[in-house]
CSV table of N, CA, C and O in Angstrom, one decimal:
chain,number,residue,atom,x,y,z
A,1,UNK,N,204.2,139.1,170.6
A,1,UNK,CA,204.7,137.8,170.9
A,1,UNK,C,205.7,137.9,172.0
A,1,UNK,O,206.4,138.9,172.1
A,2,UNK,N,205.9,136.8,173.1
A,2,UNK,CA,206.8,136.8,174.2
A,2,UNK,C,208.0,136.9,174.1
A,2,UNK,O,208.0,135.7,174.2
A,3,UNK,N,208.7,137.1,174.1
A,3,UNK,CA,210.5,137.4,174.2
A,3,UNK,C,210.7,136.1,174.7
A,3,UNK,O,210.3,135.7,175.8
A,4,UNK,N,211.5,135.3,173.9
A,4,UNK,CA,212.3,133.7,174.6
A,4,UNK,C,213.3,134.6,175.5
A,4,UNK,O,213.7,135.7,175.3
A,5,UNK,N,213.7,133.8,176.5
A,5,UNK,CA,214.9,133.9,177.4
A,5,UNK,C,215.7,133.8,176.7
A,5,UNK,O,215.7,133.0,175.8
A,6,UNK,N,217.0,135.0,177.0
A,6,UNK,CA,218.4,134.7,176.7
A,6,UNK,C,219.0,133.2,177.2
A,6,UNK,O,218.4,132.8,178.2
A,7,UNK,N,220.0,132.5,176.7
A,7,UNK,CA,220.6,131.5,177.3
A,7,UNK,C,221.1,131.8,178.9
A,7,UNK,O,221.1,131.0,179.8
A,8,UNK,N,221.6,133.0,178.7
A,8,UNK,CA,222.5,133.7,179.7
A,8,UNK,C,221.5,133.2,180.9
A,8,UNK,O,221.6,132.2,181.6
A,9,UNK,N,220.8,133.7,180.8
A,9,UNK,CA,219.2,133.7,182.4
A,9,UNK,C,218.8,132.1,182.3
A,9,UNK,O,218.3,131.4,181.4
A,10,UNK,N,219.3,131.9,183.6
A,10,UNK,CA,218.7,130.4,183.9
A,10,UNK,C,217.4,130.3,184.8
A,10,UNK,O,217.0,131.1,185.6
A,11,UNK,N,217.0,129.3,184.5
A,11,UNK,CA,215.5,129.1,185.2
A,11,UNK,C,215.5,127.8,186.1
A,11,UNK,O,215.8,126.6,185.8
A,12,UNK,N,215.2,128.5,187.4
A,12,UNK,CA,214.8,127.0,188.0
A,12,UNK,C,214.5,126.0,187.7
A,12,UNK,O,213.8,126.1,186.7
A,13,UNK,N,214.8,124.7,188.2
A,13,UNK,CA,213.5,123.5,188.0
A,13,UNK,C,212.5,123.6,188.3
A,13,UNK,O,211.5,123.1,187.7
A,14,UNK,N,212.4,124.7,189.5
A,14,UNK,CA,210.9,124.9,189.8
A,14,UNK,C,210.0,125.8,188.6
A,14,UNK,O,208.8,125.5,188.4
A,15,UNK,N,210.2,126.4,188.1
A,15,UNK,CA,210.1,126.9,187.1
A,15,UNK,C,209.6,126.4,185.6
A,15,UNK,O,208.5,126.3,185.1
A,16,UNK,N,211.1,125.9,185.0
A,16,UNK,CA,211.1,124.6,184.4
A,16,UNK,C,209.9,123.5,184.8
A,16,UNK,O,209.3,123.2,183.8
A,17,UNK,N,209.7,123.2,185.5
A,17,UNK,CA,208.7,122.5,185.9
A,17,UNK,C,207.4,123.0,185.7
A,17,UNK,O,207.0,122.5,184.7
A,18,UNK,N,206.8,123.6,186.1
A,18,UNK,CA,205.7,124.5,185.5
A,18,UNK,C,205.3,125.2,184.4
A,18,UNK,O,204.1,125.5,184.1
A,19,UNK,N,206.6,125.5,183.8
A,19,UNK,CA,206.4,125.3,182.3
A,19,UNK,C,206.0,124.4,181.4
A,19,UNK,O,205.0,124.6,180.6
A,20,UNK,N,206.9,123.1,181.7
A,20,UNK,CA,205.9,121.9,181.2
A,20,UNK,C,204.9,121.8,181.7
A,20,UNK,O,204.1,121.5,180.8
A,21,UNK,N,204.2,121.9,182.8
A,21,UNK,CA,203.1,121.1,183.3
A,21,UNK,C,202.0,122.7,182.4
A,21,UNK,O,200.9,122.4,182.0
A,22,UNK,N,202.3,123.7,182.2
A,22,UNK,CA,201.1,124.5,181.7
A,22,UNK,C,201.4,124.0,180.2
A,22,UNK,O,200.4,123.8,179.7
A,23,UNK,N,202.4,123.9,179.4
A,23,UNK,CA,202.3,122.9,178.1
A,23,UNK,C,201.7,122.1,178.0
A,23,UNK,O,200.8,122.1,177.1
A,24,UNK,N,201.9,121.2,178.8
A,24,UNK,CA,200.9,119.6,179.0
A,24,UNK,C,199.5,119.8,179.2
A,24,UNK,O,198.6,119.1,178.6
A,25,UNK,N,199.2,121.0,180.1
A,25,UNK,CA,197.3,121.5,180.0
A,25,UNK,C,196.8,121.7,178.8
A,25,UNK,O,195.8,121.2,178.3
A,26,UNK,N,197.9,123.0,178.1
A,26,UNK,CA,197.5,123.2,177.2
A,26,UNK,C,197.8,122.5,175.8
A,26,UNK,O,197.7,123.2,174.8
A,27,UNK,N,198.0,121.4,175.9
A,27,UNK,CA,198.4,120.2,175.0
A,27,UNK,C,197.4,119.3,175.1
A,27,UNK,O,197.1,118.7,174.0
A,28,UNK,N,196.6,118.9,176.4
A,28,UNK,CA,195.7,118.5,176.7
A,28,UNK,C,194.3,118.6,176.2
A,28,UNK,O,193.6,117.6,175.7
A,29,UNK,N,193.9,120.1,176.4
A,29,UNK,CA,193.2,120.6,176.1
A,29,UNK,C,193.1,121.0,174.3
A,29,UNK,O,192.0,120.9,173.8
A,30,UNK,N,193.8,121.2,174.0
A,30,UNK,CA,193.8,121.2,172.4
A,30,UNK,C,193.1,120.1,172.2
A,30,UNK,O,192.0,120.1,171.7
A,31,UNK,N,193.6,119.1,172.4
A,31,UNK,CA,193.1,117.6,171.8
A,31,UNK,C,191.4,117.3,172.0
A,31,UNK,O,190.6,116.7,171.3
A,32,UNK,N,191.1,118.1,173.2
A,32,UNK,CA,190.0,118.0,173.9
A,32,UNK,C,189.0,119.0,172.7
A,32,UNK,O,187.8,118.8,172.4
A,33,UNK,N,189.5,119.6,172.4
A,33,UNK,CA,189.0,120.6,171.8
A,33,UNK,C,189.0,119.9,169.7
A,33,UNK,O,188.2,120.1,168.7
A,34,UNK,N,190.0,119.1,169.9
A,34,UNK,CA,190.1,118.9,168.7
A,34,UNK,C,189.0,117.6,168.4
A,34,UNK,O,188.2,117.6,167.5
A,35,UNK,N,189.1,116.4,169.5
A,35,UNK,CA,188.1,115.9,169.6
A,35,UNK,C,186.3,116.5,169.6
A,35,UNK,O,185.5,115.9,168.9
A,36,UNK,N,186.0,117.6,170.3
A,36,UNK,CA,184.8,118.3,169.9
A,36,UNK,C,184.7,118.8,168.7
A,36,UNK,O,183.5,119.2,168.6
A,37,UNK,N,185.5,119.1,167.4
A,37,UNK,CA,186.0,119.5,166.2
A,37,UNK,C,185.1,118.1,165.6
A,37,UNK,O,183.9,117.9,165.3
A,38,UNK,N,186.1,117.4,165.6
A,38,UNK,CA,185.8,116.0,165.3
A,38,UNK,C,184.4,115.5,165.2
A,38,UNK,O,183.8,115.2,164.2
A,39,UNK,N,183.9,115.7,166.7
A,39,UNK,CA,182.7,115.1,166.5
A,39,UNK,C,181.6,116.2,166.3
A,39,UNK,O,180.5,116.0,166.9
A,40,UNK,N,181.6,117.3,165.7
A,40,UNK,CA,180.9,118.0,165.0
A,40,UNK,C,181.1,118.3,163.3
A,40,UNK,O,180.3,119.0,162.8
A,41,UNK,N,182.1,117.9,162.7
A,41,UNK,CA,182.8,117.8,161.7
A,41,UNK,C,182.4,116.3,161.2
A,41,UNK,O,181.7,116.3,160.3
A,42,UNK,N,182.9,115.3,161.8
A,42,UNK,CA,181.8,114.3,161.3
A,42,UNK,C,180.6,113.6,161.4
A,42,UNK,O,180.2,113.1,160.4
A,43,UNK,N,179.9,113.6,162.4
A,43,UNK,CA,178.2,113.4,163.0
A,43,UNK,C,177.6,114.4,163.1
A,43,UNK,O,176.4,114.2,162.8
A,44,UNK,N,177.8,115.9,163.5
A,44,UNK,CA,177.2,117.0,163.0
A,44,UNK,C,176.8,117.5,161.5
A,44,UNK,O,175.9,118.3,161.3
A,45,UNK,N,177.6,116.9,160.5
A,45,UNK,CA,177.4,117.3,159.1
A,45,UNK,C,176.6,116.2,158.9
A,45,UNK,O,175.7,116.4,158.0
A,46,UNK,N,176.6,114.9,159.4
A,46,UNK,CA,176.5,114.2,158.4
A,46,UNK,C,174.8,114.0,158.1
A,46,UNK,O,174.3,112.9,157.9
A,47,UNK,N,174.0,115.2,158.1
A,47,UNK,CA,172.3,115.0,157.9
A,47,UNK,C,172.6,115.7,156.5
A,47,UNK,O,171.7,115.8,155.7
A,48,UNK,N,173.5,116.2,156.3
A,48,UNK,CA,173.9,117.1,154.8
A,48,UNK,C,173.8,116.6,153.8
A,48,UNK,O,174.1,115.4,154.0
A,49,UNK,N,173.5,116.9,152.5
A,49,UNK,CA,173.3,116.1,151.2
A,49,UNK,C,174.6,116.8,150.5
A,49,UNK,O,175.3,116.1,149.8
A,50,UNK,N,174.8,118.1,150.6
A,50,UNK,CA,176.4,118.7,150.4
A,50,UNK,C,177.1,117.5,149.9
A,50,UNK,O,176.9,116.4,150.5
A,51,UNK,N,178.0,117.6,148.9
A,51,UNK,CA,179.1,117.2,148.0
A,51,UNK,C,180.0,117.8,147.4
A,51,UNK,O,179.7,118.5,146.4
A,52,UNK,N,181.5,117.6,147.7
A,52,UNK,CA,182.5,118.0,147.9
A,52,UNK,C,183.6,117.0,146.7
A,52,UNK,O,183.9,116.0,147.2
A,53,UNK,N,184.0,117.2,145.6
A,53,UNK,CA,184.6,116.2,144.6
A,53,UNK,C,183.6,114.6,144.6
A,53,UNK,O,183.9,113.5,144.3
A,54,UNK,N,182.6,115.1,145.1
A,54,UNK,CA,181.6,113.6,144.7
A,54,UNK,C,182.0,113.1,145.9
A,54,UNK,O,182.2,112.0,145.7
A,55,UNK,N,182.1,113.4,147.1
A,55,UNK,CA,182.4,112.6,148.1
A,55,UNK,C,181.2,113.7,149.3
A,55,UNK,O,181.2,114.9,149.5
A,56,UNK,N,180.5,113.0,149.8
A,56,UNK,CA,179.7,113.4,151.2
A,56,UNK,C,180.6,114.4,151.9
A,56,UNK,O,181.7,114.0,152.0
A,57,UNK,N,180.3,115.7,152.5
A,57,UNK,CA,180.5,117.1,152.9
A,57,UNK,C,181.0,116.5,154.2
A,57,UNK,O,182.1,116.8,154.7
A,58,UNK,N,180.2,115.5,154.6
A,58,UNK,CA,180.5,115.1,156.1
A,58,UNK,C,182.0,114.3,156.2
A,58,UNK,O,182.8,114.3,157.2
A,59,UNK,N,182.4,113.6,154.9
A,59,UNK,CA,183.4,112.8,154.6
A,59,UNK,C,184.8,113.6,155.1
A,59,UNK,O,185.6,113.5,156.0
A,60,UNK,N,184.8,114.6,153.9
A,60,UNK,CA,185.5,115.5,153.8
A,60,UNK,C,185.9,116.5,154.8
A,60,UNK,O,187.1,116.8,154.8
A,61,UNK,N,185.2,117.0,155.6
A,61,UNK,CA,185.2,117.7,156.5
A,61,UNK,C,185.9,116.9,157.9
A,61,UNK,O,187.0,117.2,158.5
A,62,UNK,N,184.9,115.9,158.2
A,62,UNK,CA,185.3,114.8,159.3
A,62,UNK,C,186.8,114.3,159.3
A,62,UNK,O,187.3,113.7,160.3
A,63,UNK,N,187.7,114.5,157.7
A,63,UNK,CA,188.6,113.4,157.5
A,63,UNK,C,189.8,114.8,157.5
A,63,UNK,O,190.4,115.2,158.6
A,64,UNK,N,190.1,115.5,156.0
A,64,UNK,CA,190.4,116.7,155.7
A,64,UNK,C,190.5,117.9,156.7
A,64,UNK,O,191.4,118.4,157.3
A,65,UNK,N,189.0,118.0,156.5
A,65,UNK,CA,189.0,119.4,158.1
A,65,UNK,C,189.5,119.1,159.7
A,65,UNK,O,189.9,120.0,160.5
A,66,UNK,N,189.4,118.1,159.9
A,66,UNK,CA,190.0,118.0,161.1
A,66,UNK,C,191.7,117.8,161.0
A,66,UNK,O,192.4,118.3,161.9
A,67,UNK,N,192.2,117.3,160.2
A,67,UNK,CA,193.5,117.4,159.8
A,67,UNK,C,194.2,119.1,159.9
A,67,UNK,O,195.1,119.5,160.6
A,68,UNK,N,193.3,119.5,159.1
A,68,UNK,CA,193.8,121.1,159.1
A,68,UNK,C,193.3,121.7,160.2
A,68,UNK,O,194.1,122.6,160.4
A,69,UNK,N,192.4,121.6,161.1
A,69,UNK,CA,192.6,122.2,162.2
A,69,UNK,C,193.5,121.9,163.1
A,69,UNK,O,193.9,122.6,164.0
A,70,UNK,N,193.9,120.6,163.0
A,70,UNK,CA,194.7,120.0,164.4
A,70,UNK,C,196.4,120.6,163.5
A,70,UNK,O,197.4,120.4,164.1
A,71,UNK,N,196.5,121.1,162.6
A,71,UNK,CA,197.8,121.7,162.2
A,71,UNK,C,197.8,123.0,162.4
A,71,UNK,O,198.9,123.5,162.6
A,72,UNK,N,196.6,123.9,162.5
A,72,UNK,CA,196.2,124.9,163.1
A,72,UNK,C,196.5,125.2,164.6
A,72,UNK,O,197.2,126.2,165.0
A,73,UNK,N,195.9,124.4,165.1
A,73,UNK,CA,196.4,124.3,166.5
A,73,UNK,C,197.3,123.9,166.5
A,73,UNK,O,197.9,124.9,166.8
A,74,UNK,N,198.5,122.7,166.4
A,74,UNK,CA,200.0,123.1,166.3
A,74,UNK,C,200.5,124.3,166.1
A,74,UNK,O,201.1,125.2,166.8
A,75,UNK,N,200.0,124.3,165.1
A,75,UNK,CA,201.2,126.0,165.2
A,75,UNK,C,200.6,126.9,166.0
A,75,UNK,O,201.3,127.8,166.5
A,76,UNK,N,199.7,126.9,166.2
A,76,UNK,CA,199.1,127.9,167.6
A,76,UNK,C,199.8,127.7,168.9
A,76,UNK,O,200.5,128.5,169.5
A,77,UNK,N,199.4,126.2,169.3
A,77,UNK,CA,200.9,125.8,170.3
A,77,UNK,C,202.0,126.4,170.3
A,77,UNK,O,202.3,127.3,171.0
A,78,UNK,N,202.9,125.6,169.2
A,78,UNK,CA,203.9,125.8,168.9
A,78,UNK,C,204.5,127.4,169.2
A,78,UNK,O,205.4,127.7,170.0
A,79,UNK,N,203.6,128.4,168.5
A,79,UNK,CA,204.1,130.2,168.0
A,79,UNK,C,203.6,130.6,169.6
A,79,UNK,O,204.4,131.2,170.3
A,80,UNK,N,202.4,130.3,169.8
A,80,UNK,CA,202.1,131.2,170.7
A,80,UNK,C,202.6,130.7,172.1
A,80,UNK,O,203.6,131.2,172.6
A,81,UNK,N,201.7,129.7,172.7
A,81,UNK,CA,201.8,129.0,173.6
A,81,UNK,C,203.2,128.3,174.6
A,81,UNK,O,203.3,128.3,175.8
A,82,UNK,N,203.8,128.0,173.6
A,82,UNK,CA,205.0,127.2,174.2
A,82,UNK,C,206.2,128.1,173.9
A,82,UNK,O,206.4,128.7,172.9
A,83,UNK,N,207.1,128.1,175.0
A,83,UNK,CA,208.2,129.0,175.3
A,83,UNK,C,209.6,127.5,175.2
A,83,UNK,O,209.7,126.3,175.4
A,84,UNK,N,210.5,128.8,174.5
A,84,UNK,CA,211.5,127.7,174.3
A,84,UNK,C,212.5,127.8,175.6
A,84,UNK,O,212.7,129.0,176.0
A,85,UNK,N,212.9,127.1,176.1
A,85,UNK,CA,213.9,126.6,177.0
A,85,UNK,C,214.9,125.7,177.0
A,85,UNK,O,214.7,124.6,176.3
A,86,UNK,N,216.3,126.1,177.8
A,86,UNK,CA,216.8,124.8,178.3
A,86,UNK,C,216.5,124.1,179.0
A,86,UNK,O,216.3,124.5,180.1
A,87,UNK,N,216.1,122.5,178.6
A,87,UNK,CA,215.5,121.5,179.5
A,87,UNK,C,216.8,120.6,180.7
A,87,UNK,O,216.5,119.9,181.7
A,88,UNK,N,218.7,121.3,180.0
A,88,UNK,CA,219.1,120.4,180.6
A,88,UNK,C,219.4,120.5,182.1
A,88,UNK,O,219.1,121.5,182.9
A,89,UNK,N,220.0,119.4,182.4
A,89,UNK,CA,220.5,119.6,183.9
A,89,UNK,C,221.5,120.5,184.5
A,89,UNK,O,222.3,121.0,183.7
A,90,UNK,N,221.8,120.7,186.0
A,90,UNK,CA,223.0,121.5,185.6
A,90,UNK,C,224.4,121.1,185.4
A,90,UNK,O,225.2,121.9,185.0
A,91,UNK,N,224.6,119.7,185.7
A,91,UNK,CA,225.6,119.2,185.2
A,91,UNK,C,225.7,118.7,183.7
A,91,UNK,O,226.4,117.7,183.4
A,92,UNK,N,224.8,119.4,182.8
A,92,UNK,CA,225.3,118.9,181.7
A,92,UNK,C,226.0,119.9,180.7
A,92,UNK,O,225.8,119.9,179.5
A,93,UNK,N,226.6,120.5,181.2
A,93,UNK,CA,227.2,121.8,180.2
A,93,UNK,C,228.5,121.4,180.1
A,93,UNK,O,229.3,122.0,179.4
């Protein structure tokens, strides 16, 4: 895992800036990805006769499973992906 920056080491805006904007891709893209989850999770299952507490395989999966993957990917974000920073200005110390 990456080493967060000491406070000490300051980062450009320019920097700063491109941090967010590769966050925001890969923020982007998750959803993109979670959406394709989605719609194989619910219209992909749903030719299945599978039952899950009496409820349709496709139900559960579509509703449940997508929940848990998109918290999956959060913390994937979150741990891997995203670096912590100061966002403030320099006059705000």
């Amino acid at each position: 895992m990456a080493k967060l920056k000491n406070a000490s080491q300051k980062m450009s805006d320019a920097e700063k800036f491109c941090t967010v904007r590769r966050e925001a891709i890969y923020t982007f893209l998750s959803l993109a990805v979670l959406i394709v989850f989605w719609l194989f999770a619910g219209f992909g299952t749903s030719s299945s006769d599978a039952k899950i507490f009496g409820l349709p395989f496709w139900a559960v999966f579509g509703t449940v499973g997508v929940w848990i993957f998109a918290i999956f990917l959060s913390f994937v974000l979150s741990r891997i992906l995203f670096k912590n920073m100061d966002l403030g200005g320099d006059g705000d110390e």
